[in-house]
Each structure stands twice: as C-alpha cells, then as structure tokens.
Amino acid sequence: MSRVPTQSKPATSPESDETDRTVTDKRILRGEATRDRVLDAAERCFAADGFDAVSIRQIAAEAGVTLGVVGFHSKSKRELFRTVLARRVEPLNIARRERLAALQASGDGLTVHGLVDAYLTPYLEYASGGDPQWRAYAELIARIVSDDRYYREVRDLYDPVALEYMDAFETLYPNASKKDLATLLTLTVSSLLSIVASRERISGLSHEEIPATPLDYRAVLVDFCAGGIERSLAGG
Amino acid sequence: MSRVPTQSKPATSPESDETDRTVTDKRILRGEATRDRVLDAAERCFAADGFDAVSIRQIAAEAGVTLGVVGFHSKSKRELFRTVLARRVEPLNIARRERLAALQASGDGLTVHGLVDAYLTPYLEYASGGDPQWRAYAELIARIVSDDRYYREVRDLYDPVALEYMDAFETLYPNASKKDLATLLTLTVSSLLSIVASRERISGLSHEEIPATPLDYRAVLVDFCAGGIERSLAGG
DNA sequence: TGACATTTTATACGAACGTCCAAATAGTTT
DNA sequence: AAACTATTTGGACGTTCGTATAAAATGTCA
C-alpha cells in the first residue's frame, strides 16, 4: 500500500463470505493503534493551541512517535485536522437524533425547552465526561466555530441534524421564518460552545472558582436558550 | 530614538507651557501615518486569518511597506497584535457607558431588554458601519473570544464595563447569584459575537442570501438574550 | 527460508518564519 | 553647511515549518 492505510471498511468486500472477519495481522493492528495515538495527540494539540499554532513535530512528540509516522498515517496536516474533526461527529449526531425521536414519540414533551435540552445535553455530557479526548474535541469544536475557514470542515457533518431540529421547532412555531429559526438555532449552538470555551471568563467576572464541568451549566444554559427562542418567536 | 517611537502622549511634559502643542515634525507625522497603515493592515490580516496564520511579511505587503518598517513600529508580532486589539476598546466602552447612563437617568427604561440593547448595539453599529477597519476589528474580536490564549489580551480592557452592566442587572434581580449573572452576560456576549462570526452558517441553514449587516439581526438578537436572561433569572 | 507487505526510522529539502541591523534617506536644528 | 534625529531600505541571521523518501525493522505467507 502506498500511503494512508487502514481504511475503516471495504464497504462490501469482494468475497461476501468474510464480511465481518476481524483483522488479525499484527502489523495492521499496531498501525491502527499508532494511528489512534496520533489522532488523539493531534486532537489535544489542536484543541489547546489551534491549527496554525501546532506543528506536526509537536503532535508527533505528544503522540510519542517520530515525525515520519505522522506523515505516514495522514497525507497532510490539513487532512489530519479534517480526520480529527470528523471522527466524533457520528456519536454526537446519534445521541441527538435519539433524544429528538424520544421527544417526538412522547408527544407532550415536544416543547422548546425539551428540544433545546435534547440538542445541547449530548455535547455537554461528552464535554464533561471522563474521556479527556472527548473533552479535547469539545474544546476544539468550540474554538473553530468562530472561524469560517475551519468550521466549513464540520458544517456539512453537523447541519443535517440541525435541520431536523429546525423542522421540529417549526412544528411548534409554523409561522416563524426559516431565517429566524436558523438564527436562533445558531445562537443556541454558540451559547453552548461558549460555555465550554469561556468558563474562565465567567469565573473571572463572578470572582468565583472555576466550576467543575460544562454540565454544571446545563440548567441555566438551557433556560437561557429556550427562553430566548420563545421570546423571539413570540414576536417582540 | 532607539525603537518603537511616537508614544501617544508624554503624560505631563517637563515644560508645562506646551501642554497640547501639536506635533509639526514631518518625520514624526509621516511615521505616525505609516504606523496607522501598518496597524490597519494587521487588523485586516488578523481578522481574516488569525494570529498564527498571518506573517509579518503579509502584513507589510498589505500595508504597502517593507518588512523592516513593521519591526520598527512594533517591537514584536505579539505586541503588534496587542496594540491592534487595544486600539478600539475606548470608543466601545464609552458608547456602552453612555447608553447605560442614559438608561439609568430615565429610570423606567432600566429593563433587561434595555440593558441588553444598550450593551449590544454599539458593537453591532460599529460592525455594520461604513468603516471597514471597524468591521475587521469586530470580526477579530469575534474570532479570538473563543481562545483564552488571545482573549486574555482584551479581557482586562472590556471587563470593567461588563461589571458595571452586571451591577445594573443586579438592581433588577437582587437575589440572583454573581455566578448566574456572569454566566448570562457571557452568553449574551457570545451570542453577539456569533452574529458577526456565523452569518455564513445562518444563511446556510436557512438557505437564504447573506443579509446585509449584523445590525439587521439586532431585534432577534436582543430579544433572544433578554428573553433568555429573564427566563433564567425567573428561576426555571 | 525466501519473497513480500506494512510500519517505522532517520534524514534531507526548500520555503517561510520572526527578528535584527548597518546603511541610506528624509527632515530638523544649530 | 554641519551635526543630529527619525524613518525607511534591503538584506542577513538562525530556526522551524510541511513534506518527501531511502533504508531498516517488523510481521505474513508461500
């Protein structure tokens, strides 16, 4: 194989007989483990310092590998960045879809507050959970959202679910314009991400200690967004 | 003079006779003009690409000067960044203080909606006005707010006014905790900045054209933030 | 065991980076 | 005119950047 190995799946393998046979080649297994170490290191570095301020050499050092290994596992710095960003989209989208479906199944739970909570909570939980890589990813997303140049990399991955939530809001406010709904959902997302990105500022303004996790802000955040959406769509 | 010339004012000049005599030295006047061109160029470049992605050579080219000139007018890239950030704080603070004072003088105008509007509108107006440098500055602030490493440069400059607004909110909600007030004000600021930073995302979600200016979002933005604050502080 | 595939090492390349500075230029003061 | 100051020029400095690659190491399979 020339470069950039270990594709996730062969989609439909030529011999349909070994559809889900697990790989046992130790070289590939070791390669995948190395690749994951590199991606984890890149995730932490990009989250801490941003794309441009991080060098491939720093990532290699953080991952405990040599420079060439990073180049072997991703063909460019840009592609490495893209891979890091895309890696965790699926779990988030699934969690948000599940919560939306549960809300729609329960009928009476379909409120603005419920929708906002369903959209925000998975991210808050991942950002507050025990996995430091998820925390790094959450900070990375919060960092790049205000940069169109980078956010374009994830927009197409997150927008489908956002549109599903917009449709749900539309059932509650059939007269609301698409533009207002899009604006309010964007404000909601920005509020969510700012909780992750700006906890230091909050504690600075309130002269208090930094609270434990983003999840601690769940109540006030959801109230803020839900109250804001209802006020706006109520018209004035 | 060794380096970094043209300090704004000698504070109290040794000869108190020429306190506000205007400089007529053509060398210094030309130097100040050059310095402003460099700062303007840096402002545009930093706003467009971020601190780390911009080189001093790019800034020099954008300003139409040679590389050494940038070094002559600011002793390091970091200091240039700081100067660009600090340059426009005063007008914004003044506008916000004036609006706050007007609200407090009129008594009955002191509402959550009025306070939010007073805090947000100056920035929206500068970000939507005819001066492209102010627009660049607005985008720069929106970009760095999610990066503690850079936001520290402006936090101390903006926080005093933010605290005055927090006090005003406290007169409306004496029982609210400092932490909640700080959180809600931070969410308000983040919403404000995301309007500048995320207009492309909004138009993408709503499948509509990009609206003209951030000021066009004033109504929905202020309603969102004011409604969110009231809902949160009303308790649930 | 020998041929082969995959991963890792170690190094090299040219380009671009931030910073610095001696000399040249433009303007002021004596 | 001469001495002096402030600005600008043009280029140099050592460093680090992203990327590429030959050779070594490691594991598979005939």
Short mmCIF file of C-alpha atoms (C1' of nucleotides) in Angstrom, two decimals:
data_model
loop_
_atom_site.label_atom_id
_atom_site.label_comp_id
_atom_site.label_asym_id
_atom_site.label_seq_id
_atom_site.Cartn_x
_atom_site.Cartn_y
_atom_site.Cartn_z
CA MET A 1 0.00 0.00 0.00
CA SER A 2 1.39 3.32 -0.99
CA ARG A 3 0.27 5.61 1.82
CA VAL A 4 -2.57 6.39 4.21
CA PRO A 5 -3.50 2.82 5.07
CA THR A 6 -6.08 1.12 7.25
CA GLN A 7 -9.28 2.35 5.70
CA SER A 8 -12.11 1.72 8.08
CA LYS A 9 -14.14 -0.72 5.99
CA PRO A 10 -14.09 -2.18 2.49
CA ALA A 11 -17.80 -1.28 2.23
CA THR A 12 -18.81 -4.52 0.54
CA SER A 13 -15.91 -6.86 0.32
CA PRO A 14 -15.37 -8.78 -2.93
CA GLU A 15 -15.75 -12.07 -1.14
CA SER A 16 -19.03 -11.62 0.74
CA ASP A 17 -18.06 -14.68 2.73
CA GLU A 18 -15.70 -12.85 5.11
CA THR A 19 -17.91 -9.80 5.62
CA ASP A 20 -17.06 -9.12 9.23
CA ARG A 21 -13.97 -11.22 9.75
CA THR A 22 -11.74 -9.30 12.17
CA VAL A 23 -8.26 -8.34 11.09
CA THR A 24 -5.55 -10.34 12.81
CA ASP A 25 -2.49 -9.02 11.00
CA LYS A 26 -0.37 -7.67 13.82
CA ARG A 27 1.22 -5.07 11.56
CA ILE A 28 -2.15 -3.55 10.76
CA LEU A 29 -3.36 -3.74 14.33
CA ARG A 30 -0.23 -2.00 15.52
CA GLY A 31 -0.60 0.54 12.74
CA GLU A 32 -4.17 1.31 13.74
CA ALA A 33 -3.14 1.71 17.35
CA THR A 34 -0.39 4.10 16.32
CA ARG A 35 -2.79 6.00 14.11
CA ASP A 36 -5.20 6.39 17.02
CA ARG A 37 -2.39 7.67 19.22
CA VAL A 38 -1.52 10.22 16.56
CA LEU A 39 -5.14 11.30 16.17
CA ASP A 40 -5.55 11.62 19.94
CA ALA A 41 -2.39 13.68 20.20
CA ALA A 42 -3.47 15.88 17.31
CA GLU A 43 -6.86 16.34 18.94
CA ARG A 44 -5.28 17.53 22.16
CA CYS A 45 -2.79 19.80 20.40
CA PHE A 46 -5.31 21.37 18.04
CA ALA A 47 -7.73 21.91 20.93
CA ALA A 48 -5.08 23.56 23.07
CA ASP A 49 -3.39 25.81 20.51
CA GLY A 50 -5.34 25.83 17.25
CA PHE A 51 -4.48 24.51 13.83
CA ASP A 52 -1.89 27.06 12.81
CA ALA A 53 -0.02 27.23 16.09
CA VAL A 54 0.59 23.49 16.22
CA SER A 55 3.35 21.80 14.27
CA ILE A 56 3.39 18.22 13.09
CA ARG A 57 6.53 17.77 15.13
CA GLN A 58 4.67 18.76 18.29
CA ILE A 59 1.93 16.28 17.50
CA ALA A 60 4.49 13.56 16.89
CA ALA A 61 6.19 14.30 20.19
CA GLU A 62 2.85 14.35 22.02
CA ALA A 63 1.97 11.01 20.47
CA GLY A 64 5.38 9.56 21.25
CA VAL A 65 6.19 8.76 17.64
CA THR A 66 8.67 10.08 15.13
CA LEU A 67 7.86 12.73 12.59
CA GLY A 68 7.61 10.37 9.66
CA VAL A 69 4.92 8.30 11.33
CA VAL A 70 2.50 11.21 11.31
CA GLY A 71 3.13 11.69 7.62
CA PHE A 72 2.61 8.01 7.02
CA HIS A 73 -0.77 7.92 8.72
CA SER A 74 -2.15 11.11 7.18
CA LYS A 75 -1.04 12.60 3.97
CA SER A 76 -1.08 16.21 5.12
CA LYS A 77 -1.60 18.36 8.18
CA ARG A 78 -4.88 19.56 6.76
CA GLU A 79 -6.17 16.06 6.27
CA LEU A 80 -5.12 15.15 9.79
CA PHE A 81 -7.16 18.08 11.04
CA ARG A 82 -10.17 17.01 9.00
CA THR A 83 -9.94 13.47 10.29
CA VAL A 84 -9.76 14.63 13.89
CA LEU A 85 -12.82 16.81 13.39
CA ALA A 86 -14.87 14.17 11.61
CA ARG A 87 -14.02 11.32 13.94
CA ARG A 88 -16.55 12.15 16.65
CA VAL A 89 -19.44 13.52 14.65
CA GLU A 90 -21.35 10.25 14.42
CA PRO A 91 -21.78 9.61 18.18
CA LEU A 92 -22.97 13.16 18.70
CA ASN A 93 -25.42 13.01 15.84
CA ILE A 94 -26.76 9.67 17.02
CA ALA A 95 -27.28 10.91 20.56
CA ARG A 96 -29.08 14.00 19.32
CA ARG A 97 -31.30 12.00 16.97
CA GLU A 98 -32.21 9.54 19.70
CA ARG A 99 -33.25 12.32 22.04
CA LEU A 100 -35.24 14.02 19.31
CA ALA A 101 -37.00 10.77 18.46
CA ALA A 102 -37.82 10.16 22.11
CA LEU A 103 -39.29 13.64 22.37
CA GLN A 104 -41.41 13.17 19.27
CA ALA A 105 -42.60 9.78 20.49
CA SER A 106 -43.71 11.16 23.82
CA GLY A 107 -45.82 13.84 22.19
CA ASP A 108 -46.29 16.18 25.13
CA GLY A 109 -42.55 16.51 25.65
CA LEU A 110 -42.15 18.36 22.40
CA THR A 111 -41.51 21.82 23.81
CA VAL A 112 -38.90 24.44 23.10
CA HIS A 113 -37.25 23.63 26.38
CA GLY A 114 -37.25 19.93 25.59
CA LEU A 115 -35.82 20.45 22.12
CA VAL A 116 -33.06 22.73 23.37
CA ASP A 117 -32.21 20.33 26.13
CA ALA A 118 -32.12 17.39 23.71
CA TYR A 119 -29.78 19.23 21.37
CA LEU A 120 -27.40 20.59 24.00
CA THR A 121 -27.14 17.79 26.50
CA PRO A 122 -25.17 15.21 24.49
CA TYR A 123 -22.42 17.71 23.85
CA LEU A 124 -22.41 18.84 27.48
CA GLU A 125 -22.16 15.25 28.61
CA TYR A 126 -19.31 14.39 26.30
CA ALA A 127 -17.55 17.63 27.25
CA SER A 128 -17.94 16.79 30.94
CA GLY A 129 -17.39 13.05 30.87
CA GLY A 130 -14.38 11.07 31.90
CA ASP A 131 -12.82 10.80 28.46
CA PRO A 132 -10.19 13.54 28.13
CA GLN A 133 -10.18 13.08 24.37
CA TRP A 134 -13.84 13.97 24.19
CA ARG A 135 -13.16 17.00 26.33
CA ALA A 136 -10.39 18.00 23.94
CA TYR A 137 -12.70 17.51 20.99
CA ALA A 138 -15.37 19.64 22.62
CA GLU A 139 -12.87 22.43 23.14
CA LEU A 140 -11.64 22.08 19.60
CA ILE A 141 -15.14 22.50 18.20
CA ALA A 142 -15.75 25.48 20.46
CA ARG A 143 -12.55 27.01 19.15
CA ILE A 144 -13.14 26.61 15.44
CA VAL A 145 -16.80 27.55 15.33
CA SER A 146 -15.96 31.23 15.06
CA ASP A 147 -13.65 30.61 12.14
CA ASP A 148 -15.43 30.00 8.87
CA ARG A 149 -12.22 28.75 7.31
CA TYR A 150 -12.14 25.78 9.67
CA TYR A 151 -15.80 25.42 10.51
CA ARG A 152 -16.52 24.58 6.89
CA GLU A 153 -14.85 21.25 7.59
CA VAL A 154 -17.57 20.17 10.01
CA ARG A 155 -20.58 22.15 8.90
CA ASP A 156 -21.75 19.58 6.39
CA LEU A 157 -21.42 16.90 9.05
CA TYR A 158 -23.49 18.68 11.70
CA ASP A 159 -26.04 20.55 9.60
CA PRO A 160 -28.33 17.60 8.75
CA VAL A 161 -29.22 17.05 12.39
CA ALA A 162 -29.51 20.79 12.94
CA LEU A 163 -32.04 20.91 10.11
CA GLU A 164 -34.05 18.11 11.72
CA TYR A 165 -34.24 20.15 14.90
CA MET A 166 -35.21 23.21 12.89
CA ASP A 167 -38.11 21.22 11.45
CA ALA A 168 -39.16 20.24 14.94
CA PHE A 169 -39.11 23.88 16.05
CA GLU A 170 -41.17 24.70 13.00
CA THR A 171 -43.95 22.38 14.13
CA LEU A 172 -44.13 24.44 17.32
CA TYR A 173 -43.98 27.79 15.51
CA PRO A 174 -45.38 27.23 12.00
CA ASN A 175 -45.35 30.94 11.24
CA ALA A 176 -41.70 31.51 12.08
CA SER A 177 -39.41 32.35 9.19
CA LYS A 178 -36.61 29.98 8.21
CA LYS A 179 -34.17 32.78 8.74
CA ASP A 180 -35.29 33.40 12.31
CA LEU A 181 -35.21 29.71 13.10
CA ALA A 182 -31.71 29.39 11.66
CA THR A 183 -30.59 32.45 13.58
CA LEU A 184 -31.97 31.19 16.85
CA LEU A 185 -30.50 27.73 16.43
CA THR A 186 -27.13 29.27 15.63
CA LEU A 187 -27.35 31.44 18.73
CA THR A 188 -28.19 28.35 20.73
CA VAL A 189 -25.16 26.49 19.40
CA SER A 190 -22.92 29.49 20.05
CA SER A 191 -24.18 29.70 23.61
CA LEU A 192 -23.48 26.02 24.08
CA LEU A 193 -19.95 26.26 22.78
CA SER A 194 -19.20 29.41 24.71
CA ILE A 195 -19.92 27.51 27.91
CA VAL A 196 -17.05 25.22 27.04
CA ALA A 197 -14.81 27.98 25.74
CA SER A 198 -15.50 30.78 28.22
CA ARG A 199 -15.69 29.24 31.64
CA GLU A 200 -12.55 31.10 32.56
CA ARG A 201 -14.21 34.38 31.65
CA ILE A 202 -17.33 33.53 33.64
CA SER A 203 -15.36 32.75 36.74
CA GLY A 204 -13.34 35.91 36.22
CA LEU A 205 -16.45 38.07 36.07
CA SER A 206 -18.07 36.45 39.06
CA HIS A 207 -14.88 36.26 41.12
CA GLU A 208 -15.53 32.63 41.87
CA GLU A 209 -13.71 29.40 41.35
CA ILE A 210 -13.96 27.61 38.05
CA PRO A 211 -16.82 25.14 38.39
CA ALA A 212 -16.23 21.53 37.70
CA THR A 213 -17.74 20.81 34.30
CA PRO A 214 -19.78 22.30 31.45
CA LEU A 215 -22.63 20.07 32.55
CA ASP A 216 -22.94 22.20 35.68
CA TYR A 217 -24.21 24.98 33.45
CA ARG A 218 -26.89 22.84 31.86
CA ALA A 219 -29.87 24.34 33.66
CA VAL A 220 -29.00 27.98 33.17
CA LEU A 221 -27.86 27.38 29.61
CA VAL A 222 -30.99 25.55 28.54
CA ASP A 223 -33.19 28.11 30.27
CA PHE A 224 -31.34 30.91 28.55
CA CYS A 225 -31.66 29.41 25.08
CA ALA A 226 -35.21 28.17 25.46
CA GLY A 227 -36.35 31.44 26.98
CA GLY A 228 -34.59 33.36 24.26
CA ILE A 229 -36.14 31.33 21.47
CA GLU A 230 -39.64 31.60 22.89
CA ARG A 231 -39.31 35.33 23.43
CA SER A 232 -38.06 35.88 19.91
CA LEU A 233 -40.66 33.74 18.23
CA ALA A 234 -43.45 35.15 20.36
CA GLY A 235 -42.71 38.33 18.46
CA GLY A 236 -41.02 41.07 20.41
CA MET B 1 15.14 57.16 19.43
CA SER B 2 16.00 53.52 19.69
CA ARG B 3 12.82 51.79 18.65
CA VAL B 4 9.03 51.90 18.94
CA PRO B 5 8.64 55.64 18.65
CA THR B 6 5.77 58.09 18.71
CA GLN B 7 4.31 57.42 22.11
CA SER B 8 0.88 58.92 22.26
CA LYS B 9 1.48 61.48 24.99
CA PRO B 10 4.27 62.50 27.35
CA ALA B 11 1.69 62.44 30.15
CA THR B 12 2.87 65.64 31.78
CA SER B 13 5.53 67.30 29.72
CA PRO B 14 8.52 68.75 31.52
CA GLU B 15 7.70 72.20 30.20
CA SER B 16 4.06 72.60 31.16
CA ASP B 17 3.95 75.54 28.78
CA GLU B 18 3.48 73.45 25.63
CA THR B 19 0.96 71.02 27.07
CA ASP B 20 -1.12 70.46 23.95
CA ARG B 21 1.07 71.91 21.23
CA THR B 22 0.53 69.78 18.11
CA VAL B 23 3.49 67.99 16.58
CA THR B 24 4.70 69.58 13.36
CA ASP B 25 7.79 67.47 12.69
CA LYS B 26 7.11 65.98 9.29
CA ARG B 27 9.18 62.92 10.08
CA ILE B 28 7.02 62.05 13.05
CA LEU B 29 3.79 62.81 11.25
CA ARG B 30 4.80 60.56 8.39
CA GLY B 31 5.86 57.91 10.88
CA GLU B 32 2.52 58.01 12.62
CA ALA B 33 0.73 57.73 9.30
CA THR B 34 2.84 54.71 8.41
CA ARG B 35 2.21 53.20 11.81
CA ASP B 36 -1.53 53.56 11.30
CA ARG B 37 -1.31 51.92 7.90
CA VAL B 38 0.55 49.01 9.49
CA LEU B 39 -1.99 48.69 12.29
CA ASP B 40 -4.87 48.81 9.82
CA ALA B 41 -3.25 46.15 7.68
CA ALA B 42 -2.55 43.99 10.71
CA GLU B 43 -6.15 44.40 11.81
CA ARG B 44 -7.43 43.18 8.47
CA CYS B 45 -4.99 40.30 8.30
CA PHE B 46 -5.52 39.08 11.86
CA ALA B 47 -9.29 39.32 11.40
CA ALA B 48 -9.19 37.33 8.19
CA ASP B 49 -6.76 34.56 9.11
CA GLY B 50 -5.95 34.68 12.82
CA PHE B 51 -2.77 35.50 14.66
CA ASP B 52 -0.80 32.38 13.90
CA ALA B 53 -1.72 32.09 10.24
CA VAL B 54 -0.57 35.62 9.41
CA SER B 55 3.07 36.51 8.87
CA ILE B 56 4.65 39.87 9.41
CA ARG B 57 5.61 39.83 5.75
CA GLN B 58 1.95 39.52 4.77
CA ILE B 59 1.07 42.45 6.98
CA ALA B 60 3.89 44.51 5.50
CA ALA B 61 2.72 43.70 1.98
CA GLU B 62 -0.90 44.51 2.88
CA ALA B 63 0.23 47.84 4.32
CA GLY B 64 2.45 48.59 1.35
CA VAL B 65 5.60 48.89 3.42
CA THR B 66 8.77 46.88 3.71
CA LEU B 67 9.34 44.24 6.33
CA GLY B 68 11.64 46.32 8.47
CA VAL B 69 9.06 49.07 8.89
CA VAL B 70 6.74 46.75 10.77
CA GLY B 71 9.55 45.84 13.09
CA PHE B 72 10.37 49.47 13.58
CA HIS B 73 6.85 50.41 14.60
CA SER B 74 6.21 47.47 16.89
CA LYS B 75 8.84 45.51 18.65
CA SER B 76 7.27 42.10 18.13
CA LYS B 77 4.38 40.37 16.39
CA ARG B 78 2.74 39.78 19.72
CA GLU B 79 2.91 43.44 20.67
CA LEU B 80 1.50 44.40 17.29
CA PHE B 81 -1.43 42.09 17.99
CA ARG B 82 -1.97 43.61 21.41
CA THR B 83 -1.90 47.13 20.01
CA VAL B 84 -4.45 46.25 17.34
CA LEU B 85 -6.75 44.74 19.94
CA ALA B 86 -6.45 47.60 22.41
CA ARG B 87 -6.81 50.39 19.88
CA ARG B 88 -10.60 50.33 19.65
CA VAL B 89 -11.60 49.44 23.18
CA GLU B 90 -12.12 53.01 24.35
CA PRO B 91 -14.80 54.05 21.81
CA LEU B 92 -16.76 50.89 22.52
CA ASN B 93 -16.53 51.34 26.28
CA ILE B 94 -17.58 54.97 26.01
CA ALA B 95 -20.60 54.16 23.86
CA ARG B 96 -21.69 51.43 26.24
CA ARG B 97 -21.25 53.64 29.28
CA GLU B 98 -23.22 56.47 27.68
CA ARG B 99 -26.12 54.19 26.90
CA LEU B 100 -26.05 52.73 30.39
CA ALA B 101 -26.05 56.20 31.93
CA ALA B 102 -28.95 57.26 29.73
CA LEU B 103 -30.90 54.21 30.82
CA GLN B 104 -30.22 54.87 34.49
CA ALA B 105 -31.17 58.52 34.12
CA SER B 106 -34.51 57.69 32.52
CA GLY B 107 -35.46 55.36 35.34
CA ASP B 108 -38.26 53.46 33.68
CA GLY B 109 -36.02 52.39 30.81
CA LEU B 110 -33.95 50.23 33.10
CA THR B 111 -35.19 46.86 31.94
CA VAL B 112 -33.42 43.69 30.94
CA HIS B 113 -34.28 44.39 27.34
CA GLY B 114 -32.97 47.94 27.62
CA LEU B 115 -29.73 46.82 29.23
CA VAL B 116 -29.08 44.13 26.68
CA ASP B 117 -29.83 46.53 23.86
CA ALA B 118 -27.52 49.14 25.33
CA TYR B 119 -24.68 46.67 25.65
CA LEU B 120 -25.04 45.07 22.23
CA THR B 121 -25.94 47.94 19.97
CA PRO B 122 -22.65 49.86 19.93
CA TYR B 123 -20.80 46.78 18.75
CA LEU B 124 -23.45 45.99 16.16
CA GLU B 125 -23.29 49.52 14.86
CA TYR B 126 -19.53 49.56 14.59
CA ALA B 127 -19.59 46.12 12.97
CA SER B 128 -22.17 47.31 10.44
CA GLY B 129 -20.93 50.82 9.81
CA GLY B 130 -19.07 52.17 6.86
CA ASP B 131 -15.60 51.85 8.32
CA PRO B 132 -14.08 48.60 7.04
CA GLN B 133 -11.47 48.73 9.77
CA TRP B 134 -14.13 48.64 12.43
CA ARG B 135 -15.72 45.71 10.64
CA ALA B 136 -12.36 43.95 10.63
CA TYR B 137 -11.93 44.66 14.33
CA ALA B 138 -15.38 43.30 15.09
CA GLU B 139 -14.54 40.10 13.25
CA LEU B 140 -11.22 39.87 15.02
CA ILE B 141 -12.85 40.11 18.43
CA ALA B 142 -15.43 37.52 17.42
CA ARG B 143 -12.61 35.25 16.37
CA ILE B 144 -10.45 35.45 19.47
CA VAL B 145 -13.18 35.30 22.08
CA SER B 146 -13.18 31.51 21.99
CA ASP B 147 -9.44 31.38 22.57
CA ASP B 148 -8.41 32.08 26.12
CA ARG B 149 -4.81 32.46 24.99
CA TYR B 150 -5.69 35.56 22.99
CA TYR B 151 -8.76 36.77 24.79
CA ARG B 152 -6.68 37.43 27.85
CA GLU B 153 -5.25 40.38 25.93
CA VAL B 154 -8.58 42.22 25.90
CA ARG B 155 -10.39 40.81 28.89
CA ASP B 156 -9.00 43.35 31.31
CA LEU B 157 -9.98 46.11 28.92
CA TYR B 158 -13.59 45.04 28.50
CA ASP B 159 -14.40 43.59 31.90
CA PRO B 160 -14.83 46.88 33.83
CA VAL B 161 -17.79 47.91 31.69
CA ALA B 162 -19.15 44.38 31.79
CA LEU B 163 -19.08 44.57 35.58
CA GLU B 164 -20.99 47.84 35.52
CA TYR B 165 -23.70 46.17 33.47
CA MET B 166 -23.69 43.24 35.87
CA ASP B 167 -24.34 45.66 38.70
CA ALA B 168 -27.24 47.14 36.75
CA PHE B 169 -28.70 43.69 36.20
CA GLU B 170 -28.31 43.06 39.90
CA THR B 171 -30.54 46.01 40.76
CA LEU B 172 -33.25 44.30 38.69
CA TYR B 173 -32.63 40.87 40.20
CA PRO B 174 -31.15 41.42 43.68
CA ASN B 175 -31.42 37.72 44.52
CA ALA B 176 -29.52 36.47 41.51
CA SER B 177 -26.14 34.92 42.17
CA LYS B 178 -23.00 36.55 40.82
CA LYS B 179 -22.20 33.35 39.00
CA ASP B 180 -25.53 33.28 37.19
CA LEU B 181 -25.20 36.93 36.25
CA ALA B 182 -21.70 36.38 34.94
CA THR B 183 -22.84 33.32 33.02
CA LEU B 184 -25.76 35.12 31.43
CA LEU B 185 -23.69 38.13 30.47
CA THR B 186 -21.09 35.85 28.92
CA LEU B 187 -23.79 34.04 26.97
CA THR B 188 -25.06 37.41 25.81
CA VAL B 189 -21.63 38.44 24.59
CA SER B 190 -21.11 35.12 22.87
CA SER B 191 -24.43 35.48 21.11
CA LEU B 192 -23.47 38.95 19.99
CA LEU B 193 -20.14 37.86 18.60
CA SER B 194 -21.58 34.79 16.92
CA ILE B 195 -23.84 37.06 14.90
CA VAL B 196 -20.72 38.61 13.42
CA ALA B 197 -18.85 35.34 13.11
CA SER B 198 -21.58 32.96 11.98
CA ARG B 199 -23.69 34.80 9.45
CA GLU B 200 -22.49 32.37 6.83
CA ARG B 201 -23.77 29.47 8.89
CA ILE B 202 -27.11 31.12 9.45
CA SER B 203 -27.65 31.71 5.77
CA GLY B 204 -26.53 28.16 5.07
CA LEU B 205 -29.10 26.71 7.45
CA SER B 206 -31.93 28.89 6.20
CA HIS B 207 -30.99 28.55 2.51
CA GLU B 208 -31.21 32.28 2.10
CA GLU B 209 -28.92 35.01 0.98
CA ILE B 210 -26.47 36.53 3.43
CA PRO B 211 -28.18 39.56 4.92
CA ALA B 212 -26.52 42.90 4.73
CA THR B 213 -25.15 43.65 8.17
CA PRO B 214 -25.00 42.41 11.76
CA LEU B 215 -27.29 45.27 12.68
CA ASP B 216 -30.07 43.53 10.76
CA TYR B 217 -30.07 40.90 13.49
CA ARG B 218 -30.42 43.41 16.29
CA ALA B 219 -34.08 42.74 17.07
CA VAL B 220 -33.92 38.96 17.16
CA LEU B 221 -30.59 39.01 18.97
CA VAL B 222 -31.70 41.38 21.70
CA ASP B 223 -34.98 39.50 22.12
CA PHE B 224 -33.09 36.23 22.39
CA CYS B 225 -30.68 37.47 25.02
CA ALA B 226 -33.19 39.47 27.03
CA GLY B 227 -35.72 36.66 26.94
CA GLY B 228 -33.04 34.18 27.93
CA ILE B 229 -31.85 36.25 30.84
CA GLU B 230 -35.35 36.85 32.18
CA ARG B 231 -36.26 33.20 31.88
CA SER B 232 -33.13 32.10 33.67
CA LEU B 233 -33.39 34.60 36.48
CA ALA B 234 -37.09 33.99 36.90
CA GLY B 235 -35.98 30.57 38.08
CA GLY B 236 -36.65 27.73 35.66
"C1'" DT C 1 13.62 -19.83 4.30
"C1'" DG C 2 12.89 -16.54 0.98
"C1'" DA C 3 9.69 -13.26 -1.18
"C1'" DC C 4 6.53 -9.96 0.12
"C1'" DA C 5 3.67 -6.27 2.71
"C1'" DT C 6 3.39 -2.93 6.28
"C1'" DT C 7 5.16 0.17 9.51
"C1'" DT C 8 8.85 2.93 11.46
"C1'" DT C 9 13.31 5.37 11.48
"C1'" DA C 10 16.30 8.89 10.29
"C1'" DT C 11 17.29 12.36 7.49
"C1'" DA C 12 17.04 15.83 3.82
"C1'" DC C 13 14.88 19.55 1.18
"C1'" DG C 14 13.38 24.18 0.01
"C1'" DA C 15 10.45 27.62 1.78
"C1'" DA C 16 8.89 30.64 5.12
"C1'" DC C 17 9.20 32.26 9.66
"C1'" DG C 18 10.37 36.25 13.48
"C1'" DT C 19 13.88 39.14 14.48
"C1'" DC C 20 17.71 42.04 13.91
"C1'" DC C 21 20.80 45.73 11.90
"C1'" DA C 22 24.05 48.58 9.04
"C1'" DA C 23 23.47 51.75 5.59
"C1'" DA C 24 20.62 55.06 3.04
"C1'" DT C 25 17.15 58.60 3.07
"C1'" DA C 26 14.36 62.49 4.70
"C1'" DG C 27 13.78 66.18 7.82
"C1'" DT C 28 15.26 69.29 11.77
"C1'" DT C 29 18.20 72.12 14.42
"C1'" DT C 30 22.42 74.73 15.36
"C1'" DA D 1 26.83 73.73 5.95
"C1'" DA D 2 27.31 70.58 9.53
"C1'" DA D 3 25.56 67.81 13.22
"C1'" DC D 4 21.78 65.41 14.61
"C1'" DT D 5 17.29 62.67 14.75
"C1'" DA D 6 13.66 59.82 12.84
"C1'" DT D 7 12.25 56.81 9.34
"C1'" DT D 8 12.97 53.54 5.76
"C1'" DT D 9 15.56 50.27 2.96
"C1'" DG D 10 17.34 45.89 1.87
"C1'" DG D 11 19.18 42.02 3.32
"C1'" DA D 12 21.01 38.81 6.65
"C1'" DC D 13 20.64 35.58 10.86
"C1'" DG D 14 19.38 31.13 12.69
"C1'" DT D 15 15.20 28.45 13.33
"C1'" DT D 16 11.30 25.95 12.28
"C1'" DC D 17 7.95 24.65 9.11
"C1'" DG D 18 5.44 20.81 5.97
"C1'" DT D 19 6.61 17.31 3.13
"C1'" DA D 20 9.13 13.57 0.96
"C1'" DT D 21 11.91 9.30 0.86
"C1'" DA D 22 15.53 5.64 1.11
"C1'" DA D 23 16.64 2.25 4.21
"C1'" DA D 24 15.75 -0.51 8.34
"C1'" DA D 25 12.64 -3.09 11.09
"C1'" DT D 26 8.71 -6.00 11.76
"C1'" DG D 27 5.31 -9.29 10.57
"C1'" DT D 28 2.97 -12.53 6.92
"C1'" DC D 29 2.75 -16.13 3.89
"C1'" DA D 30 4.35 -19.05 0.05
#
